[in-house]
PDB file of C-alpha atoms and ligand atoms in Angstrom:
ATOM      1  CA  UNK N 664     121.049  92.788 103.098  1.00 73.00           C
ATOM      2  CA  UNK N 665     124.392  95.126 101.130  1.00 89.00           C
ATOM      3  CA  UNK N 666     122.435  97.410 100.282  1.00 94.00           C
ATOM      4  CA  UNK N 667     123.466 100.333  97.634  1.00 97.00           C
ATOM      5  CA  UNK N 668     123.970 103.406  99.194  1.00 97.00           C
ATOM      6  CA  UNK N 669     123.279 106.650  96.864  1.00 97.00           C
ATOM      7  CA  UNK N 670     127.005 106.924  94.462  1.00 97.00           C
ATOM      8  CA  UNK N 671     125.744 110.838  93.024  1.00 97.00           C
ATOM      9  CA  UNK N 672     122.078 113.506  92.783  1.00 97.00           C
ATOM     10  CA  UNK N 673     121.896 114.476  89.390  1.00 97.00           C
ATOM     11  CA  UNK N 674     119.533 117.765  89.705  1.00 95.00           C
ATOM     12  CA  UNK N 675     116.935 117.878  86.262  1.00 96.00           C
ATOM     13  CA  UNK N 676     117.220 120.129  84.404  1.00 92.00           C
ATOM     14  CA  UNK N 677     115.271 122.235  81.751  1.00 94.00           C
ATOM     15  CA  UNK N 678     116.134 121.370  78.515  1.00 93.00           C
ATOM     16  CA  UNK N 679     113.594 122.226  75.411  1.00 93.00           C
ATOM     17  CA  UNK N 680     113.304 119.538  73.227  1.00 90.00           C
ATOM     18  CA  UNK N 681     111.362 118.596  69.883  1.00 89.00           C
ATOM     19  CA  UNK N 682     109.452 121.256  67.768  1.00 89.00           C
ATOM     20  CA  UNK N 683     109.569 123.118  71.438  1.00 89.00           C
ATOM     21  CA  UNK N 684     108.794 120.647  74.746  1.00 91.00           C
ATOM     22  CA  UNK N 685     109.839 121.624  77.978  1.00 91.00           C
ATOM     23  CA  UNK N 686     111.543 118.173  79.631  1.00 94.00           C
ATOM     24  CA  UNK N 687     113.513 117.571  82.559  1.00 96.00           C
ATOM     25  CA  UNK N 688     116.363 115.591  81.234  1.00 97.00           C
ATOM     26  CA  UNK N 689     118.833 114.143  84.784  1.00 98.00           C
ATOM     27  CA  UNK N 690     120.944 111.321  82.431  1.00 98.00           C
ATOM     28  CA  UNK N 691     122.650 112.615  79.778  1.00 97.00           C
ATOM     29  CA  UNK N 692     123.481 115.927  80.970  1.00 95.00           C
ATOM     30  CA  UNK N 693     127.122 116.949  82.077  1.00 94.00           C
ATOM     31  CA  UNK N 694     126.681 115.827  85.840  1.00 96.00           C
ATOM     32  CA  UNK N 695     125.862 112.485  83.865  1.00 97.00           C
ATOM     33  CA  UNK N 696     126.774 112.421  80.489  1.00 96.00           C
ATOM     34  CA  UNK N 697     125.390 108.202  80.634  1.00 97.00           C
ATOM     35  CA  UNK N 698     125.096 105.827  83.550  1.00 98.00           C
ATOM     36  CA  UNK N 699     125.806 102.881  81.205  1.00 98.00           C
ATOM     37  CA  UNK N 700     123.737 101.580  79.350  1.00 98.00           C
ATOM     38  CA  UNK N 701     121.662 104.228  79.973  1.00 98.00           C
ATOM     39  CA  UNK N 702     122.491 107.224  78.366  1.00 98.00           C
ATOM     40  CA  UNK N 703     119.160 110.070  78.448  1.00 98.00           C
ATOM     41  CA  UNK N 704     116.539 110.114  81.256  1.00 98.00           C
ATOM     42  CA  UNK N 705     113.795 112.973  80.097  1.00 97.00           C
ATOM     43  CA  UNK N 706     110.712 112.966  82.582  1.00 96.00           C
ATOM     44  CA  UNK N 707     107.961 115.332  80.540  1.00 93.00           C
ATOM     45  CA  UNK N 708     105.180 117.076  83.251  1.00 88.00           C
ATOM     46  CA  UNK N 709     103.203 119.630  82.130  1.00 88.00           C
ATOM     47  CA  UNK N 710      99.236 120.841  82.572  1.00 90.00           C
ATOM     48  CA  UNK N 711     100.176 124.196  80.072  1.00 91.00           C
ATOM     49  CA  UNK N 712      99.612 123.108  76.300  1.00 91.00           C
ATOM     50  CA  UNK N 713     102.860 125.703  75.506  1.00 91.00           C
ATOM     51  CA  UNK N 714     104.670 123.085  77.267  1.00 90.00           C
ATOM     52  CA  UNK N 715     104.124 119.828  74.611  1.00 91.00           C
ATOM     53  CA  UNK N 716     101.322 121.298  71.953  1.00 92.00           C
ATOM     54  CA  UNK N 717     104.381 121.620  69.937  1.00 92.00           C
ATOM     55  CA  UNK N 718     105.344 117.977  69.873  1.00 92.00           C
ATOM     56  CA  UNK N 719     108.506 115.559  68.441  1.00 93.00           C
ATOM     57  CA  UNK N 720     107.934 115.974  65.219  1.00 92.00           C
ATOM     58  CA  UNK N 721     109.515 113.802  62.619  1.00 92.00           C
ATOM     59  CA  UNK N 722     112.868 112.561  64.008  1.00 94.00           C
ATOM     60  CA  UNK N 723     115.579 109.455  62.949  1.00 96.00           C
ATOM     61  CA  UNK N 724     116.833 107.691  66.060  1.00 97.00           C
ATOM     62  CA  UNK N 725     119.783 104.718  65.540  1.00 97.00           C
ATOM     63  CA  UNK N 726     121.904 102.256  67.971  1.00 98.00           C
ATOM     64  CA  UNK N 727     119.159 102.753  70.572  1.00 98.00           C
ATOM     65  CA  UNK N 728     116.505 101.682  71.897  1.00 98.00           C
ATOM     66  CA  UNK N 729     113.581 104.578  73.328  1.00 97.00           C
ATOM     67  CA  UNK N 730     111.475 103.816  76.901  1.00 97.00           C
ATOM     68  CA  UNK N 731     108.900 105.793  76.728  1.00 97.00           C
ATOM     69  CA  UNK N 732     106.339 105.087  79.932  1.00 97.00           C
ATOM     70  CA  UNK N 733     102.746 107.568  80.476  1.00 96.00           C
ATOM     71  CA  UNK N 734     102.316 109.206  82.832  1.00 96.00           C
ATOM     72  CA  UNK N 735      99.440 111.194  82.565  1.00 96.00           C
ATOM     73  CA  UNK N 736      98.116 112.309  78.482  1.00 94.00           C
ATOM     74  CA  UNK N 737      98.232 111.152  75.193  1.00 94.00           C
ATOM     75  CA  UNK N 738     100.778 110.918  72.690  1.00 93.00           C
ATOM     76  CA  UNK N 739     100.492 109.283  69.228  1.00 94.00           C
ATOM     77  CA  UNK N 740     103.472 107.383  67.537  1.00 92.00           C
ATOM     78  CA  UNK N 741     103.654 107.473  64.082  1.00 92.00           C
ATOM     79  CA  UNK N 742     106.945 106.262  61.538  1.00 86.00           C
ATOM     80  CA  UNK N 743     107.921 106.371  58.135  1.00 76.00           C
ATOM     81  CA  UNK N 744     107.071 102.903  57.508  1.00 74.00           C
ATOM     82  CA  UNK N 745     103.369 103.306  58.908  1.00 80.00           C
ATOM     83  CA  UNK N 746     103.755 101.236  61.955  1.00 84.00           C
ATOM     84  CA  UNK N 747     101.727 103.559  64.571  1.00 87.00           C
ATOM     85  CA  UNK N 748     101.295 103.353  68.138  1.00 88.00           C
ATOM     86  CA  UNK N 749      99.142 104.862  70.914  1.00 90.00           C
ATOM     87  CA  UNK N 750     100.887 105.621  74.243  1.00 93.00           C
ATOM     88  CA  UNK N 751      97.750 106.511  77.106  1.00 95.00           C
ATOM     89  CA  UNK N 752      98.339 106.651  80.138  1.00 96.00           C
ATOM     90  CA  UNK N 753      99.889 104.332  82.269  1.00 96.00           C
ATOM     91  CA  UNK N 754     101.116 102.518  78.770  1.00 97.00           C
ATOM     92  CA  UNK N 755     104.803 101.397  77.745  1.00 97.00           C
ATOM     93  CA  UNK N 756     106.350 101.815  74.345  1.00 95.00           C
ATOM     94  CA  UNK N 757     109.896  99.957  73.632  1.00 95.00           C
ATOM     95  CA  UNK N 758     111.108 101.003  70.394  1.00 94.00           C
ATOM     96  CA  UNK N 759     114.371  99.650  69.566  1.00 94.00           C
ATOM     97  CA  UNK N 760     115.553 101.977  66.678  1.00 95.00           C
ATOM     98  CA  UNK N 761     119.133  99.909  66.360  1.00 96.00           C
ATOM     99  CA  UNK N 762     119.472 100.675  62.087  1.00 96.00           C
ATOM    100  CA  UNK N 763     117.321 103.579  62.151  1.00 95.00           C
ATOM    101  CA  UNK N 764     113.804 104.243  62.848  1.00 95.00           C
ATOM    102  CA  UNK N 765     112.455 108.037  61.760  1.00 94.00           C
ATOM    103  CA  UNK N 766     109.469 108.671  63.704  1.00 93.00           C
ATOM    104  CA  UNK N 767     107.159 111.561  65.225  1.00 94.00           C
ATOM    105  CA  UNK N 768     105.531 111.832  68.517  1.00 92.00           C
ATOM    106  CA  UNK N 769     102.877 114.273  68.532  1.00 93.00           C
ATOM    107  CA  UNK N 770     100.263 115.195  71.850  1.00 92.00           C
ATOM    108  CA  UNK N 771      96.297 113.721  70.624  1.00 92.00           C
ATOM    109  CA  UNK N 772      95.203 116.790  73.690  1.00 88.00           C
ATOM    110  CA  UNK N 773      95.153 120.167  73.097  1.00 87.00           C
ATOM    111  CA  UNK N 774      94.877 120.588  77.369  1.00 89.00           C
ATOM    112  CA  UNK N 775      95.072 118.586  80.515  1.00 91.00           C
ATOM    113  CA  UNK N 776      98.052 117.531  82.236  1.00 91.00           C
ATOM    114  CA  UNK N 777     100.934 115.230  80.403  1.00 92.00           C
ATOM    115  CA  UNK N 778     103.605 113.294  82.671  1.00 94.00           C
ATOM    116  CA  UNK N 779     106.168 111.074  81.968  1.00 96.00           C
ATOM    117  CA  UNK N 780     109.326 109.439  81.032  1.00 97.00           C
ATOM    118  CA  UNK N 781     111.341 108.504  78.426  1.00 97.00           C
ATOM    119  CA  UNK N 782     114.668 106.455  78.434  1.00 98.00           C
ATOM    120  CA  UNK N 783     117.249 105.598  76.761  1.00 98.00           C
ATOM    121  CA  UNK N 784     118.906 102.314  76.897  1.00 98.00           C
ATOM    122  CA  UNK N 785     121.983 101.607  74.480  1.00 98.00           C
ATOM    123  CA  UNK N 786     122.856  98.607  72.058  1.00 98.00           C
ATOM    124  CA  UNK N 787     125.660  96.612  71.785  1.00 98.00           C
ATOM    125  CA  UNK N 788     128.128  97.579  68.866  1.00 98.00           C
ATOM    126  CA  UNK N 789     126.431  93.762  67.884  1.00 98.00           C
ATOM    127  CA  UNK N 790     122.406  94.779  67.626  1.00 98.00           C
ATOM    128  CA  UNK N 791     123.301  98.676  66.929  1.00 98.00           C
ATOM    129  CA  UNK N 792     122.348  97.305  62.890  1.00 96.00           C
ATOM    130  CA  UNK N 793     119.736  94.611  63.800  1.00 95.00           C
ATOM    131  CA  UNK N 794     116.520  95.426  62.948  1.00 92.00           C
ATOM    132  CA  UNK N 795     114.353  97.730  64.383  1.00 92.00           C
ATOM    133  CA  UNK N 796     111.481  96.229  66.600  1.00 91.00           C
ATOM    134  CA  UNK N 797     108.830  97.645  68.446  1.00 89.00           C
ATOM    135  CA  UNK N 798     106.893  96.255  71.745  1.00 91.00           C
ATOM    136  CA  UNK N 799     103.127  98.321  73.454  1.00 93.00           C
ATOM    137  CA  UNK N 800     101.486  97.765  76.335  1.00 95.00           C
ATOM    138  CA  UNK N 801      97.862  99.817  77.435  1.00 95.00           C
ATOM    139  CA  UNK N 802      97.784 100.131  81.473  1.00 97.00           C
ATOM    140  CA  UNK N 803      95.509  97.205  81.802  1.00 96.00           C
ATOM    141  CA  UNK N 804      97.824  94.394  81.316  1.00 96.00           C
ATOM    142  CA  UNK N 805     101.105  96.152  83.079  1.00 97.00           C
ATOM    143  CA  UNK N 806     101.107  93.921  86.614  1.00 98.00           C
ATOM    144  CA  UNK N 807     100.864  95.382  88.979  1.00 98.00           C
ATOM    145  CA  UNK N 808     101.098  93.714  92.852  1.00 98.00           C
ATOM    146  CA  UNK N 809     100.031  95.308  95.416  1.00 98.00           C
ATOM    147  CA  UNK N 810     102.330  95.297  98.866  1.00 97.00           C
ATOM    148  CA  UNK N 811     100.994  95.804 102.551  1.00 95.00           C
ATOM    149  CA  UNK N 812     101.629  99.726 102.093  1.00 97.00           C
ATOM    150  CA  UNK N 813     101.823 100.933  98.350  1.00 98.00           C
ATOM    151  CA  UNK N 814     102.061  99.115  95.369  1.00 98.00           C
ATOM    152  CA  UNK N 815     104.771  97.919  92.070  1.00 98.00           C
ATOM    153  CA  UNK N 816     104.190  98.329  88.089  1.00 98.00           C
ATOM    154  CA  UNK N 817     105.993  96.106  86.628  1.00 98.00           C
ATOM    155  CA  UNK N 818     107.105  97.755  83.442  1.00 98.00           C
ATOM    156  CA  UNK N 819     110.515  95.521  82.766  1.00 98.00           C
ATOM    157  CA  UNK N 820     112.330  93.303  84.209  1.00 97.00           C
ATOM    158  CA  UNK N 821     110.962  90.873  87.357  1.00 96.00           C
ATOM    159  CA  UNK N 822     109.597  91.846  90.776  1.00 97.00           C
ATOM    160  CA  UNK N 823     109.016  88.553  92.623  1.00 95.00           C
ATOM    161  CA  UNK N 824     107.444  86.217  91.192  1.00 96.00           C
ATOM    162  CA  UNK N 825     105.981  89.166  88.513  1.00 98.00           C
ATOM    163  CA  UNK N 826     107.380  88.961  84.832  1.00 97.00           C
ATOM    164  CA  UNK N 827     107.031  92.695  83.162  1.00 97.00           C
ATOM    165  CA  UNK N 828     104.895  92.969  80.102  1.00 96.00           C
ATOM    166  CA  UNK N 829     108.664  94.656  77.728  1.00 96.00           C
ATOM    167  CA  UNK N 830     111.211  92.022  77.315  1.00 91.00           C
ATOM    168  CA  UNK N 831     114.776  94.376  77.208  1.00 94.00           C
ATOM    169  CA  UNK N 832     117.078  91.088  76.053  1.00 94.00           C
ATOM    170  CA  UNK N 833     120.196  92.660  75.611  1.00 96.00           C
ATOM    171  CA  UNK N 834     120.534  94.844  78.754  1.00 98.00           C
ATOM    172  CA  UNK N 835     118.653  92.760  80.676  1.00 97.00           C
ATOM    173  CA  UNK N 836     116.418  96.179  82.103  1.00 98.00           C
ATOM    174  CA  UNK N 837     114.160  96.845  85.583  1.00 98.00           C
ATOM    175  CA  UNK N 838     111.748  99.259  84.800  1.00 98.00           C
ATOM    176  CA  UNK N 839     109.633  99.707  88.078  1.00 98.00           C
ATOM    177  CA  UNK N 840     107.225 102.453  89.060  1.00 98.00           C
ATOM    178  CA  UNK N 841     106.372 102.294  92.353  1.00 98.00           C
ATOM    179  CA  UNK N 842     103.845 103.598  94.867  1.00 98.00           C
ATOM    180  CA  UNK N 843     104.167 104.041  98.928  1.00 98.00           C
ATOM    181  CA  UNK N 844     102.398 105.545 101.628  1.00 98.00           C
ATOM    182  CA  UNK N 845     102.945 107.290 104.214  1.00 98.00           C
ATOM    183  CA  UNK N 846     106.597 106.164 105.651  1.00 97.00           C
ATOM    184  CA  UNK N 847     106.348 102.976 103.892  1.00 98.00           C
ATOM    185  CA  UNK N 848     109.217 100.447 103.218  1.00 97.00           C
ATOM    186  CA  UNK N 849     110.700  99.143 100.245  1.00 97.00           C
ATOM    187  CA  UNK N 850     113.606  96.481  99.687  1.00 96.00           C
ATOM    188  CA  UNK N 851     114.821  93.899  97.276  1.00 97.00           C
ATOM    189  CA  UNK N 852     117.108  93.108  95.926  1.00 96.00           C
ATOM    190  CA  UNK N 853     119.042  93.952  92.705  1.00 96.00           C
ATOM    191  CA  UNK N 854     121.804  92.192  91.096  1.00 96.00           C
ATOM    192  CA  UNK N 855     124.959  93.829  91.877  1.00 96.00           C
ATOM    193  CA  UNK N 856     126.612  93.876  87.685  1.00 97.00           C
ATOM    194  CA  UNK N 857     123.418  95.931  87.674  1.00 98.00           C
ATOM    195  CA  UNK N 858     124.176  99.885  87.002  1.00 98.00           C
ATOM    196  CA  UNK N 859     120.868 101.781  88.664  1.00 98.00           C
ATOM    197  CA  UNK N 860     118.853 105.091  89.702  1.00 98.00           C
ATOM    198  CA  UNK N 861     115.714 106.127  91.334  1.00 98.00           C
ATOM    199  CA  UNK N 862     113.427 108.864  90.464  1.00 98.00           C
ATOM    200  CA  UNK N 863     110.593 110.463  92.828  1.00 97.00           C
ATOM    201  CA  UNK N 864     108.064 112.156  90.969  1.00 96.00           C
ATOM    202  CA  UNK N 865     105.923 112.475  93.811  1.00 96.00           C
ATOM    203  CA  UNK N 866     106.196 112.843  97.548  1.00 97.00           C
ATOM    204  CA  UNK N 867     109.717 112.539  99.193  1.00 97.00           C
ATOM    205  CA  UNK N 868     111.846 109.173 100.575  1.00 97.00           C
ATOM    206  CA  UNK N 869     114.841 107.992 101.925  1.00 97.00           C
ATOM    207  CA  UNK N 870     117.990 105.496 100.614  1.00 96.00           C
ATOM    208  CA  UNK N 871     120.004 104.783 102.927  1.00 92.00           C
ATOM    209  CA  UNK N 872     119.610 107.812 105.204  1.00 91.00           C
ATOM    210  CA  UNK N 873     120.497 109.839 102.498  1.00 96.00           C
ATOM    211  CA  UNK N 874     116.855 112.383 101.530  1.00 96.00           C
ATOM    212  CA  UNK N 875     115.082 112.087  97.366  1.00 95.00           C
ATOM    213  CA  UNK N 876     114.347 115.015  96.180  1.00 92.00           C
ATOM    214  CA  UNK N 877     111.852 114.997  93.810  1.00 93.00           C
ATOM    215  CA  UNK N 878     113.144 115.178  90.449  1.00 93.00           C
ATOM    216  CA  UNK N 879     116.433 114.187  91.266  1.00 95.00           C
ATOM    217  CA  UNK N 880     118.210 111.112  89.566  1.00 97.00           C
ATOM    218  CA  UNK N 881     119.591 109.371  92.605  1.00 98.00           C
ATOM    219  CA  UNK N 882     122.608 106.923  91.279  1.00 98.00           C
ATOM    220  CA  UNK N 883     123.049 103.572  93.442  1.00 98.00           C
ATOM    221  CA  UNK N 884     126.389 102.990  94.044  1.00 97.00           C
ATOM    222  CA  UNK N 885     127.644  98.966  94.386  1.00 95.00           C
ATOM    223  CA  UNK N 886     125.601  96.533  96.417  1.00 96.00           C
ATOM    224  CA  UNK N 887     123.347  93.775  96.844  1.00 95.00           C
ATOM    225  CA  UNK N 888     120.279  95.308  96.971  1.00 95.00           C
ATOM    226  CA  UNK N 889     118.038  98.878  97.331  1.00 97.00           C
ATOM    227  CA  UNK N 890     116.418 100.156 100.334  1.00 97.00           C
ATOM    228  CA  UNK N 891     114.222 102.734 100.782  1.00 97.00           C
ATOM    229  CA  UNK N 892     111.397 104.547 103.178  1.00 97.00           C
ATOM    230  CA  UNK N 893     108.503 107.024 102.366  1.00 98.00           C
ATOM    231  CA  UNK N 894     108.202 109.740 103.588  1.00 96.00           C
ATOM    232  CA  UNK N 895     104.923 111.595 105.403  1.00 96.00           C
ATOM    233  CA  UNK N 896     103.873 112.055 101.902  1.00 96.00           C
ATOM    234  CA  UNK N 897     104.225 109.054 100.136  1.00 97.00           C
ATOM    235  CA  UNK N 898     106.160 108.511  97.664  1.00 97.00           C
ATOM    236  CA  UNK N 899     105.664 107.294  94.229  1.00 98.00           C
ATOM    237  CA  UNK N 900     109.558 106.613  92.173  1.00 98.00           C
ATOM    238  CA  UNK N 901     110.385 105.215  88.843  1.00 98.00           C
ATOM    239  CA  UNK N 902     113.217 101.819  90.344  1.00 98.00           C
ATOM    240  CA  UNK N 903     115.272 101.125  86.540  1.00 98.00           C
ATOM    241  CA  UNK N 904     118.521  98.588  86.272  1.00 98.00           C
ATOM    242  CA  UNK N 905     119.910  97.051  83.684  1.00 98.00           C
ATOM    243  CA  UNK N 906     123.917  95.479  83.169  1.00 98.00           C
ATOM    244  CA  UNK N 907     126.388  97.403  81.327  1.00 98.00           C
ATOM    245  CA  UNK N 908     127.265  97.131  78.173  1.00 98.00           C
ATOM    246  CA  UNK N 909     131.077  98.321  78.202  1.00 98.00           C
ATOM    247  CA  UNK N 910     131.409  99.325  75.230  1.00 98.00           C
ATOM    248  CA  UNK N 911     132.294 103.079  73.960  1.00 98.00           C
ATOM    249  CA  UNK N 912     129.909 106.170  73.419  1.00 98.00           C
ATOM    250  CA  UNK N 913     130.697 108.371  70.644  1.00 98.00           C
ATOM    251  CA  UNK N 914     126.963 110.597  70.554  1.00 97.00           C
ATOM    252  CA  UNK N 915     125.553 112.942  67.735  1.00 96.00           C
ATOM    253  CA  UNK N 916     122.245 114.057  68.635  1.00 93.00           C
ATOM    254  CA  UNK N 917     119.518 110.808  68.268  1.00 96.00           C
ATOM    255  CA  UNK N 918     122.716 108.146  66.642  1.00 98.00           C
ATOM    256  CA  UNK N 919     124.467 106.678  69.522  1.00 98.00           C
ATOM    257  CA  UNK N 920     127.077 104.671  67.891  1.00 98.00           C
ATOM    258  CA  UNK N 921     130.453 103.165  69.099  1.00 98.00           C
ATOM    259  CA  UNK N 922     132.915 105.033  66.641  1.00 98.00           C
ATOM    260  CA  UNK N 923     133.370 108.792  64.724  1.00 98.00           C
ATOM    261  CA  UNK N 924     132.638 106.794  61.630  1.00 98.00           C
ATOM    262  CA  UNK N 925     129.457 105.310  62.282  1.00 98.00           C
ATOM    263  CA  UNK N 926     128.416 108.512  63.402  1.00 98.00           C
ATOM    264  CA  UNK N 927     129.696 109.736  60.333  1.00 98.00           C
ATOM    265  CA  UNK N 928     127.371 106.997  57.758  1.00 97.00           C
ATOM    266  CA  UNK N 929     124.165 107.259  60.663  1.00 97.00           C
ATOM    267  CA  UNK N 930     124.237 111.209  58.704  1.00 97.00           C
ATOM    268  CA  UNK N 931     124.940 111.061  55.601  1.00 97.00           C
ATOM    269  CA  UNK N 932     122.402 107.467  55.368  1.00 96.00           C
ATOM    270  CA  UNK N 933     119.997 109.966  57.321  1.00 95.00           C
ATOM    271  CA  UNK N 934     120.422 112.474  54.415  1.00 95.00           C
ATOM    272  CA  UNK N 935     120.649 109.998  51.289  1.00 94.00           C
ATOM    273  CA  UNK N 936     117.405 108.774  53.386  1.00 92.00           C
ATOM    274  CA  UNK N 937     119.285 105.240  54.017  1.00 92.00           C
ATOM    275  CA  UNK N 938     118.337 105.288  57.364  1.00 92.00           C
ATOM    276  CA  UNK N 939     115.340 103.591  56.920  1.00 89.00           C
ATOM    277  CA  UNK N 940     116.540  99.730  55.883  1.00 77.00           C
ATOM    278  CA  UNK N 941     114.186  97.686  57.645  1.00 71.00           C
ATOM    279  CA  UNK N 942     110.828  97.636  58.359  1.00 68.00           C
ATOM    280  CA  UNK N 943     109.741  97.214  62.053  1.00 65.00           C
ATOM    281  CA  UNK N 944     107.581  94.005  63.805  1.00 67.00           C
ATOM    282  CA  UNK N 945     105.377  96.246  66.400  1.00 67.00           C
ATOM    283  CA  UNK N 946     103.794  93.689  68.975  1.00 71.00           C
ATOM    284  CA  UNK N 947     102.307  94.106  72.388  1.00 70.00           C
ATOM    285  CA  UNK N 948      98.415  95.347  72.800  1.00 61.00           C
TER     286      UNK N 948
HETATM  287 FE1  LIG V 506     111.743 109.780  69.566  1.00 79.79          FE
END
């Protein structure tokens, strides 16, 4: 197998988001504006309520998908159309904002650890103004595959014969949460057409001779697959891949479209109360 090497390291840095929440951003920074089809990756992880309690009060999205994976803690999602979602440890939510969603994402805890990821996945022009949709699944419904020395949670895409719970038709996203024991190896073929990255959040690992450090996103180069070796303390990381869209990206905060005119339209629609056009369907359990 012609394995992928690391094309770029992107250290996550602290950003204050929402009403005052500390997140660690890697994709969506000056070092890596985007990694088609991925627009942003935020990792949140804190046991200090001051860093998360303010949450993300009502805010809009248009033109893309937010993919939230909770590791620890409890967050409630509510939107302007009356949908309500509960994200608990190990749960996942795929929200296709598309033509427009206004929602809030608020912590349902006043102490303890809050930890997880939010990934923004772009939509092709043909989908940007389509109807919003949700897929939300709790931890028990997410398939977990045991390895000789570790385990894989399959959130989206396919791992061997196991299909993840989230269906992402536009960009065919693969999203795995992988835990490896000390010095255990992991190998997986990856579609050559897809962009891919690895983000280690516990322990450490090596990939093609390079060290993967915590809170540093590793963008993978071209190749047919990936091989990762855990360090002496084991490793836990997400491995994410997606088919690039190859269209112009014009972003203004929570609006991501193809042209400036479409961004101006989104701003005007939001101002005039026309951002939300269609009620979203919710699937999952
Ligand atoms: Fe949001």
